[in-house]
Tab-separated table of C-alpha atoms in Angstrom:
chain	number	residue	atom	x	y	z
A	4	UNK	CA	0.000	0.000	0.000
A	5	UNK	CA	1.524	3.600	-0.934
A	6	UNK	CA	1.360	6.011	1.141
A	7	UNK	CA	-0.810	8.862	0.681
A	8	UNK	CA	0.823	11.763	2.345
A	9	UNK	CA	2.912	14.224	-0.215
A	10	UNK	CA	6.529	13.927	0.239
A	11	UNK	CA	7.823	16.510	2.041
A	12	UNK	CA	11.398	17.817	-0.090
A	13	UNK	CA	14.375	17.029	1.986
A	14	UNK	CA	15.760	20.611	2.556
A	15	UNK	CA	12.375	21.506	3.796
A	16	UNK	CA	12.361	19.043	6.557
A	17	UNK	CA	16.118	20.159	7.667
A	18	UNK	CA	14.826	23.346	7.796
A	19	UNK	CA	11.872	22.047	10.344
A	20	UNK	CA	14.039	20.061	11.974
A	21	UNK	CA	15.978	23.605	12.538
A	22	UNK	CA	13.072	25.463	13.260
A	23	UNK	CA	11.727	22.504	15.694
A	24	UNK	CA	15.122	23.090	17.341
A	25	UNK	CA	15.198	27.047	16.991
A	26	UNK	CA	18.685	26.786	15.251
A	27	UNK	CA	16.748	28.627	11.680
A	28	UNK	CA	17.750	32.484	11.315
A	29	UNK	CA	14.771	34.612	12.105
A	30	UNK	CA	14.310	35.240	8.057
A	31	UNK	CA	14.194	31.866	7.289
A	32	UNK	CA	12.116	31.194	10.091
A	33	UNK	CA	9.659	33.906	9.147
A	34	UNK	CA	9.053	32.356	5.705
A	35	UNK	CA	9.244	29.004	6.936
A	36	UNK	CA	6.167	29.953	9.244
A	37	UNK	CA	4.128	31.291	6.115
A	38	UNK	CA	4.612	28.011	4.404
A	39	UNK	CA	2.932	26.701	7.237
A	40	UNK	CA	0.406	28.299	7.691
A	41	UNK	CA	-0.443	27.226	4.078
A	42	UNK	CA	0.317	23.890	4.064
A	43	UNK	CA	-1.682	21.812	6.381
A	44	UNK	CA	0.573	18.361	5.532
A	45	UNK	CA	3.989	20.797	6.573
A	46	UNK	CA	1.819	21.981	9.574
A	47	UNK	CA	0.901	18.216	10.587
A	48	UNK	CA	5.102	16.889	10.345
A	49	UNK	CA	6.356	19.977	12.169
A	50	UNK	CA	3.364	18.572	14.894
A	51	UNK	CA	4.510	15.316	14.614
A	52	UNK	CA	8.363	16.344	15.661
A	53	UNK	CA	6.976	17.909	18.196
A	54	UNK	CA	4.618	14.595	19.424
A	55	UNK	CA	7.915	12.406	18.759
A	56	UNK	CA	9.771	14.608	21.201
A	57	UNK	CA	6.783	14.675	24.102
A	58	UNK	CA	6.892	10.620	23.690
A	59	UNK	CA	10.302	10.201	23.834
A	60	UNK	CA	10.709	12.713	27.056
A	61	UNK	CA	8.057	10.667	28.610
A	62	UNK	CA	9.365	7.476	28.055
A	63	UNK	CA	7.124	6.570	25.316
A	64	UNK	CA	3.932	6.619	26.870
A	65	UNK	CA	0.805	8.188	25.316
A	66	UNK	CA	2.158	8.974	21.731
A	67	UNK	CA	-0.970	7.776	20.493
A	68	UNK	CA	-3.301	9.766	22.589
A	69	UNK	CA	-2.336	13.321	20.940
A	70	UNK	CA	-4.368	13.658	17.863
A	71	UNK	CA	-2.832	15.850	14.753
A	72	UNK	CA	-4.716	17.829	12.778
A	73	UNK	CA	-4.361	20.858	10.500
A	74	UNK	CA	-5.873	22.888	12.236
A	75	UNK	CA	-2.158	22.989	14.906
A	76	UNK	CA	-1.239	26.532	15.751
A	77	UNK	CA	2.082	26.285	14.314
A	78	UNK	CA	3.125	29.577	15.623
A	79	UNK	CA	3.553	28.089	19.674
A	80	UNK	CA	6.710	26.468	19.729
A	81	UNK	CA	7.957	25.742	23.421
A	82	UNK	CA	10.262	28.504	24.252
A	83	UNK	CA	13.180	26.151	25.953
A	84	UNK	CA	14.524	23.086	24.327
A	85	UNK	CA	17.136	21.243	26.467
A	86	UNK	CA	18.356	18.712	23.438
A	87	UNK	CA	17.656	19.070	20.096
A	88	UNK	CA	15.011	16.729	17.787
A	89	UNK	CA	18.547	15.263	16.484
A	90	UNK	CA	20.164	14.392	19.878
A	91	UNK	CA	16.443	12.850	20.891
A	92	UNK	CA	16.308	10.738	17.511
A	93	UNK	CA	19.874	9.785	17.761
A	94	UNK	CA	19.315	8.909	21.678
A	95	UNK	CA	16.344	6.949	20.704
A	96	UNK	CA	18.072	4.941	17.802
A	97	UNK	CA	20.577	4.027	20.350
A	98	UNK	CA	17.661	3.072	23.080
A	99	UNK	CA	16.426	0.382	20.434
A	100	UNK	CA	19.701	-1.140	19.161
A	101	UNK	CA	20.543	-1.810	22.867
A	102	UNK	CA	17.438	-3.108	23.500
A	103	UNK	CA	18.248	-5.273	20.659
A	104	UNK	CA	21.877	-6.044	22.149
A	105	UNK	CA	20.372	-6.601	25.377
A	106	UNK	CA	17.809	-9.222	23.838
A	107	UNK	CA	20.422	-10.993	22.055
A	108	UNK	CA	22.881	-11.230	25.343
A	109	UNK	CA	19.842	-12.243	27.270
A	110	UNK	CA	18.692	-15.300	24.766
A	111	UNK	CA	21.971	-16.681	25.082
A	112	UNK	CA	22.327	-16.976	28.672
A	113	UNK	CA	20.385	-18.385	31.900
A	114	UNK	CA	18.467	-20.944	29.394
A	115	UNK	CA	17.118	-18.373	27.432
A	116	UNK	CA	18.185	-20.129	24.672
A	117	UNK	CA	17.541	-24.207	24.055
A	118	UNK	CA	20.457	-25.838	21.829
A	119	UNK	CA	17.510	-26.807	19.163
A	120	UNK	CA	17.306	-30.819	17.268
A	121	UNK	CA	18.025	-29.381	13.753
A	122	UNK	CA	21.244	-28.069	15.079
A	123	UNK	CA	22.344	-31.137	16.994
A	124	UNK	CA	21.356	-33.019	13.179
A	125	UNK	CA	23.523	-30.900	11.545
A	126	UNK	CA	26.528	-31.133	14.182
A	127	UNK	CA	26.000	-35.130	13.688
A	128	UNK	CA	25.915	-35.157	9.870
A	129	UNK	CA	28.310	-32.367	8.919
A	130	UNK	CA	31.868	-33.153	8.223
A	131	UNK	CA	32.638	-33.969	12.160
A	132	UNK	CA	36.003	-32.900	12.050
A	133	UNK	CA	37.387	-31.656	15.236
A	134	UNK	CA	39.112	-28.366	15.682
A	135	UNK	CA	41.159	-30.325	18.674
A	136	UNK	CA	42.088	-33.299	18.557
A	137	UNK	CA	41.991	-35.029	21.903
A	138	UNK	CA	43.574	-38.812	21.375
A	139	UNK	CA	45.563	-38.790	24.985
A	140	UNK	CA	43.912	-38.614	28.757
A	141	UNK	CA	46.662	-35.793	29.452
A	142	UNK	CA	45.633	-34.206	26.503
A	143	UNK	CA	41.498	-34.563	27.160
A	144	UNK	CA	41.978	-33.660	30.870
A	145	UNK	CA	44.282	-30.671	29.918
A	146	UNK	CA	42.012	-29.399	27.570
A	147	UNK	CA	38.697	-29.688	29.769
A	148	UNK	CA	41.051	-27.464	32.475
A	149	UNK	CA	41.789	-24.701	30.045
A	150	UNK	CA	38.339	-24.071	29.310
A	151	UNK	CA	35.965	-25.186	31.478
A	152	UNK	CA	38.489	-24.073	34.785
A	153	UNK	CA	37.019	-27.683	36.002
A	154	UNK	CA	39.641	-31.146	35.433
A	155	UNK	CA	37.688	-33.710	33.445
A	156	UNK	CA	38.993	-37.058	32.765
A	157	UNK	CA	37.545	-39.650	30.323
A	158	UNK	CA	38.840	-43.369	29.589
A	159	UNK	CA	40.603	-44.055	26.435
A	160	UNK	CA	40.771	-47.553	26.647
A	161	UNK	CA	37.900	-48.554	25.390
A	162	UNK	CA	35.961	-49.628	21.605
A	163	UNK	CA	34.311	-45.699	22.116
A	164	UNK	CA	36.626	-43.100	20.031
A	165	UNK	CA	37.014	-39.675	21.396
A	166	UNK	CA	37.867	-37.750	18.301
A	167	UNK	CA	38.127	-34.357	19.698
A	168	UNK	CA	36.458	-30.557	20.432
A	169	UNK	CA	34.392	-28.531	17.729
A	170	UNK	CA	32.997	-25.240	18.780
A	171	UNK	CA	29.024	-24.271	18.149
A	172	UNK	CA	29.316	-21.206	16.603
A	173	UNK	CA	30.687	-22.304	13.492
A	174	UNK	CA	27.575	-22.513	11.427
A	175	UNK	CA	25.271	-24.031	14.242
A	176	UNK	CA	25.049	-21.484	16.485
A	177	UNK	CA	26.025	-18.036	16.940
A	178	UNK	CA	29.275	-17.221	19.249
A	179	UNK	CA	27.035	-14.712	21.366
A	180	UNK	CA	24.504	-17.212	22.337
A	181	UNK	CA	27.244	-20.374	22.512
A	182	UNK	CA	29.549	-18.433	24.251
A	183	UNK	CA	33.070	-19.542	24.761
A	184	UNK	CA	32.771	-21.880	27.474
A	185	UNK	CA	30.232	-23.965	25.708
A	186	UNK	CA	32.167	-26.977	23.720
A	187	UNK	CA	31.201	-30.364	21.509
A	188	UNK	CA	33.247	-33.404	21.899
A	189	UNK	CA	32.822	-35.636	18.958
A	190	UNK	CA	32.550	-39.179	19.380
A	191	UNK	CA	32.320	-42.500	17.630
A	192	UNK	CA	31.037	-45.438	19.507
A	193	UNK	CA	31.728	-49.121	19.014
A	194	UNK	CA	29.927	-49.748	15.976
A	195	UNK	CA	30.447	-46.376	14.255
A	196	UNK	CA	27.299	-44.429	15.708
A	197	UNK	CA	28.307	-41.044	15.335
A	198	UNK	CA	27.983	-39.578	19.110
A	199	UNK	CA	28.307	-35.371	20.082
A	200	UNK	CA	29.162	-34.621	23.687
A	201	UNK	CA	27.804	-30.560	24.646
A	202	UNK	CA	29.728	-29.639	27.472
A	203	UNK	CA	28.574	-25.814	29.181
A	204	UNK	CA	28.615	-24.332	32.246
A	205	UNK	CA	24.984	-25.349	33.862
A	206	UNK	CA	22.548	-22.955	33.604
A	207	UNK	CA	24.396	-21.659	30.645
A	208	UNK	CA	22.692	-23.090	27.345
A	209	UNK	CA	19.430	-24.921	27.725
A	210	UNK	CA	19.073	-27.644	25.457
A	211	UNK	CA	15.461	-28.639	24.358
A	212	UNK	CA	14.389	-31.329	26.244
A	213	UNK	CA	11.991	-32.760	23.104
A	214	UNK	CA	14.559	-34.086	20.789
A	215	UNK	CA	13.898	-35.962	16.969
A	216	UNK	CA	12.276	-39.241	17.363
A	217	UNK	CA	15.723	-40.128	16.226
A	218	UNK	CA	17.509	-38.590	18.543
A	219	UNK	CA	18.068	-39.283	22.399
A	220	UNK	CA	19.975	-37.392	24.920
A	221	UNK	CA	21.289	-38.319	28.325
A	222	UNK	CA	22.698	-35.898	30.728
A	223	UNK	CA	25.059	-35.841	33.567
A	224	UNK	CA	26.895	-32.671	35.682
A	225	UNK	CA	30.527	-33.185	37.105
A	226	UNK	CA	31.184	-29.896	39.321
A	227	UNK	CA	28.848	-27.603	37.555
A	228	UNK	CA	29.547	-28.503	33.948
A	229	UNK	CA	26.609	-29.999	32.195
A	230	UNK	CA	27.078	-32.602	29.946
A	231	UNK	CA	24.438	-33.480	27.212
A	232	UNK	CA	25.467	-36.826	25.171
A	233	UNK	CA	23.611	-36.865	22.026
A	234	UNK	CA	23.369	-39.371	19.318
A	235	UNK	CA	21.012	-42.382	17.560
A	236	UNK	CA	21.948	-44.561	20.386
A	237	UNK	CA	19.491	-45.584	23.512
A	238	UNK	CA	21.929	-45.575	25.660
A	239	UNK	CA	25.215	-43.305	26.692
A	240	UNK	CA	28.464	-44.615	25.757
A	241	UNK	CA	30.500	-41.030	26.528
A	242	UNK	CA	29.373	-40.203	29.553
A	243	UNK	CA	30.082	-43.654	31.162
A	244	UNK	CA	33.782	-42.483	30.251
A	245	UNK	CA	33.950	-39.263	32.150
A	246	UNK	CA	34.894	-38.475	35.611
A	247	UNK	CA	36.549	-36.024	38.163
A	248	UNK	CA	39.831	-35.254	37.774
C-alpha cells in the first residue's frame, strides 16, 4: 500500500528540523512559518516532531493519545529546548539497538536459549572434524582445564573413540549465544554411531528437552559442567567415560 501523504522535499524538513530546534535564522524562520500556515501536511510533520519529542521525554507513553490535525497553531513552539530533535532521535536509535543487544545477550544466557534438534542433526551429519584433537587422557583432561576451569577425565581404553572438540558457533550457532565456554566433543562409539558430547557451564545453554524421534539425549553434571550426550543410540556410551579429575 503507498502512502498517501505528499513527500515533504528534503531541505524543507532540515529546515523544520531547525526550526523545531530554533537553530533557523529569524528570516528563514519567518518564511518558513508562512509556508505553514499554508500547508496543512507541513503543519501536521512539524506537529509530529513535536509529538515524537513529548513521547520520547516521557518514556514513550501516550504517543498515540495526541491527535494531529491541520488545524495545529504552528506559531507556539515551546520557548526552551534542552536537546535538540537530532540528539532525541539519535538517543532513541541508540535506546532500540541496545534493546536489541540486550535481547540478544539475554537469549543466550540463563536458558534463554535451548540448543535446538536441527542443530544437533547438523553437528552429527556435517563433516565432524574436530578443531582439537583429543587422542591422549593428558591431553582430554588438559584441555577440559583450560576451558571449562574444572579437570575432566575420560577413559581411552575402550571400543568408544574420542575424536576431539568442535565449537558451536561455526555454522550451528552463533558465538554470542554459545559463548566460549560452551564446547562439543565428537565421538564414535563401538559400531560407528556417530555420538556429540555438549559440554557448558549449567545454567548456561538450555538444550530442548523434546529431541527428533531419532535422537536421544542423556545428561550428567561433574562440578557444575553440564554434559548433554547426544546421538542415535538408547543408551550413553561417553558419559560412562567421564569423571573427576
Amino acid at each position: 500500500m503507498t502512502d498517501p501523504r505528499p513527500t515533504i522535499p528534503d531541505d524543507e524538513l532540515q529546515q523544520l528540523f531547525a526550526y523545531h530546534d530554533g537553530e533557523l535564522a529569524a528570516d528563514d524562520a519567518k518564511a518558513l512559518e508562512a509556508r505553514l500556515r499554508q500547508s496543512p501536511e507541513l503543519a501536521r510533520e512539524l506537529e509530529a516532531l513535536r509529538i515524537a519529542e513529548d513521547g520520547l521525554r516521557r518514556g514513550f507513553e501516550g504517543v498515540g493519545d495526541v491527535a494531529i490535525t491541520p488545524e495545529v497553531d504552528v506559531l507556539r513552539v515551546h520557548p526552551f529546548r534542552p536537546l535538540p530533535m537530532r540528539a532525541i532521535l539519535a538517543l532513541a536509535a541508540a535506546i532500540v539497538v541496545l534493546g536489541v543487544a540486550w535481547v540478544a545477550v539475554q537469549s543466550g544466557v540463563g536458558g534463554g536459549r535451548a540448543l535446538q534438534v536441527a542443530q544437533m542433526a547438523r553437528v552429527l551429519d556435517g563433516d565432524f572434524e574436530p578443531d582439537v584433537v583429543c587422542d591422549t587422557p593428558e591431553k582430554f583432561l588438559d584441555y577440559t582445564v583450560d576451558r571449562f576451569g574444572v579437570p575432566i577425565t575420560a577413559d581411552f581404553a575402550t571400543p568408544v573413540a574420542l575424536i576431539g572438540w568442535t565449537s558451536l558457533d561455526d555454522g550451528y550457532l552463533s558465538a554470542a549465544a554459545a559463548g566460549e565456554h560452551t564446547r562439543v566433543l565428537l565421538a564414535r562409539a563401538d559400531a560407528g554411531e556417530r555420538v556429540i558430547v555438549v559440554f557448558r557451564p549449567a545454567g548456561h545453554l538450555a538444550i530442548e528437552e523434546t529431541m527428533a524421534s531419532d535422537l536421544h539425549r542423556h545428561t550428567r553434571t561433574i562440578r557444575g559442567i553440564a554434559i548433554d550426550e547426544i546421538s542415535t543410540l538408547d543408551a550413553p556410551v561417553v558419559l560412562p567415560l567421564l569423571g573427576e579429575g
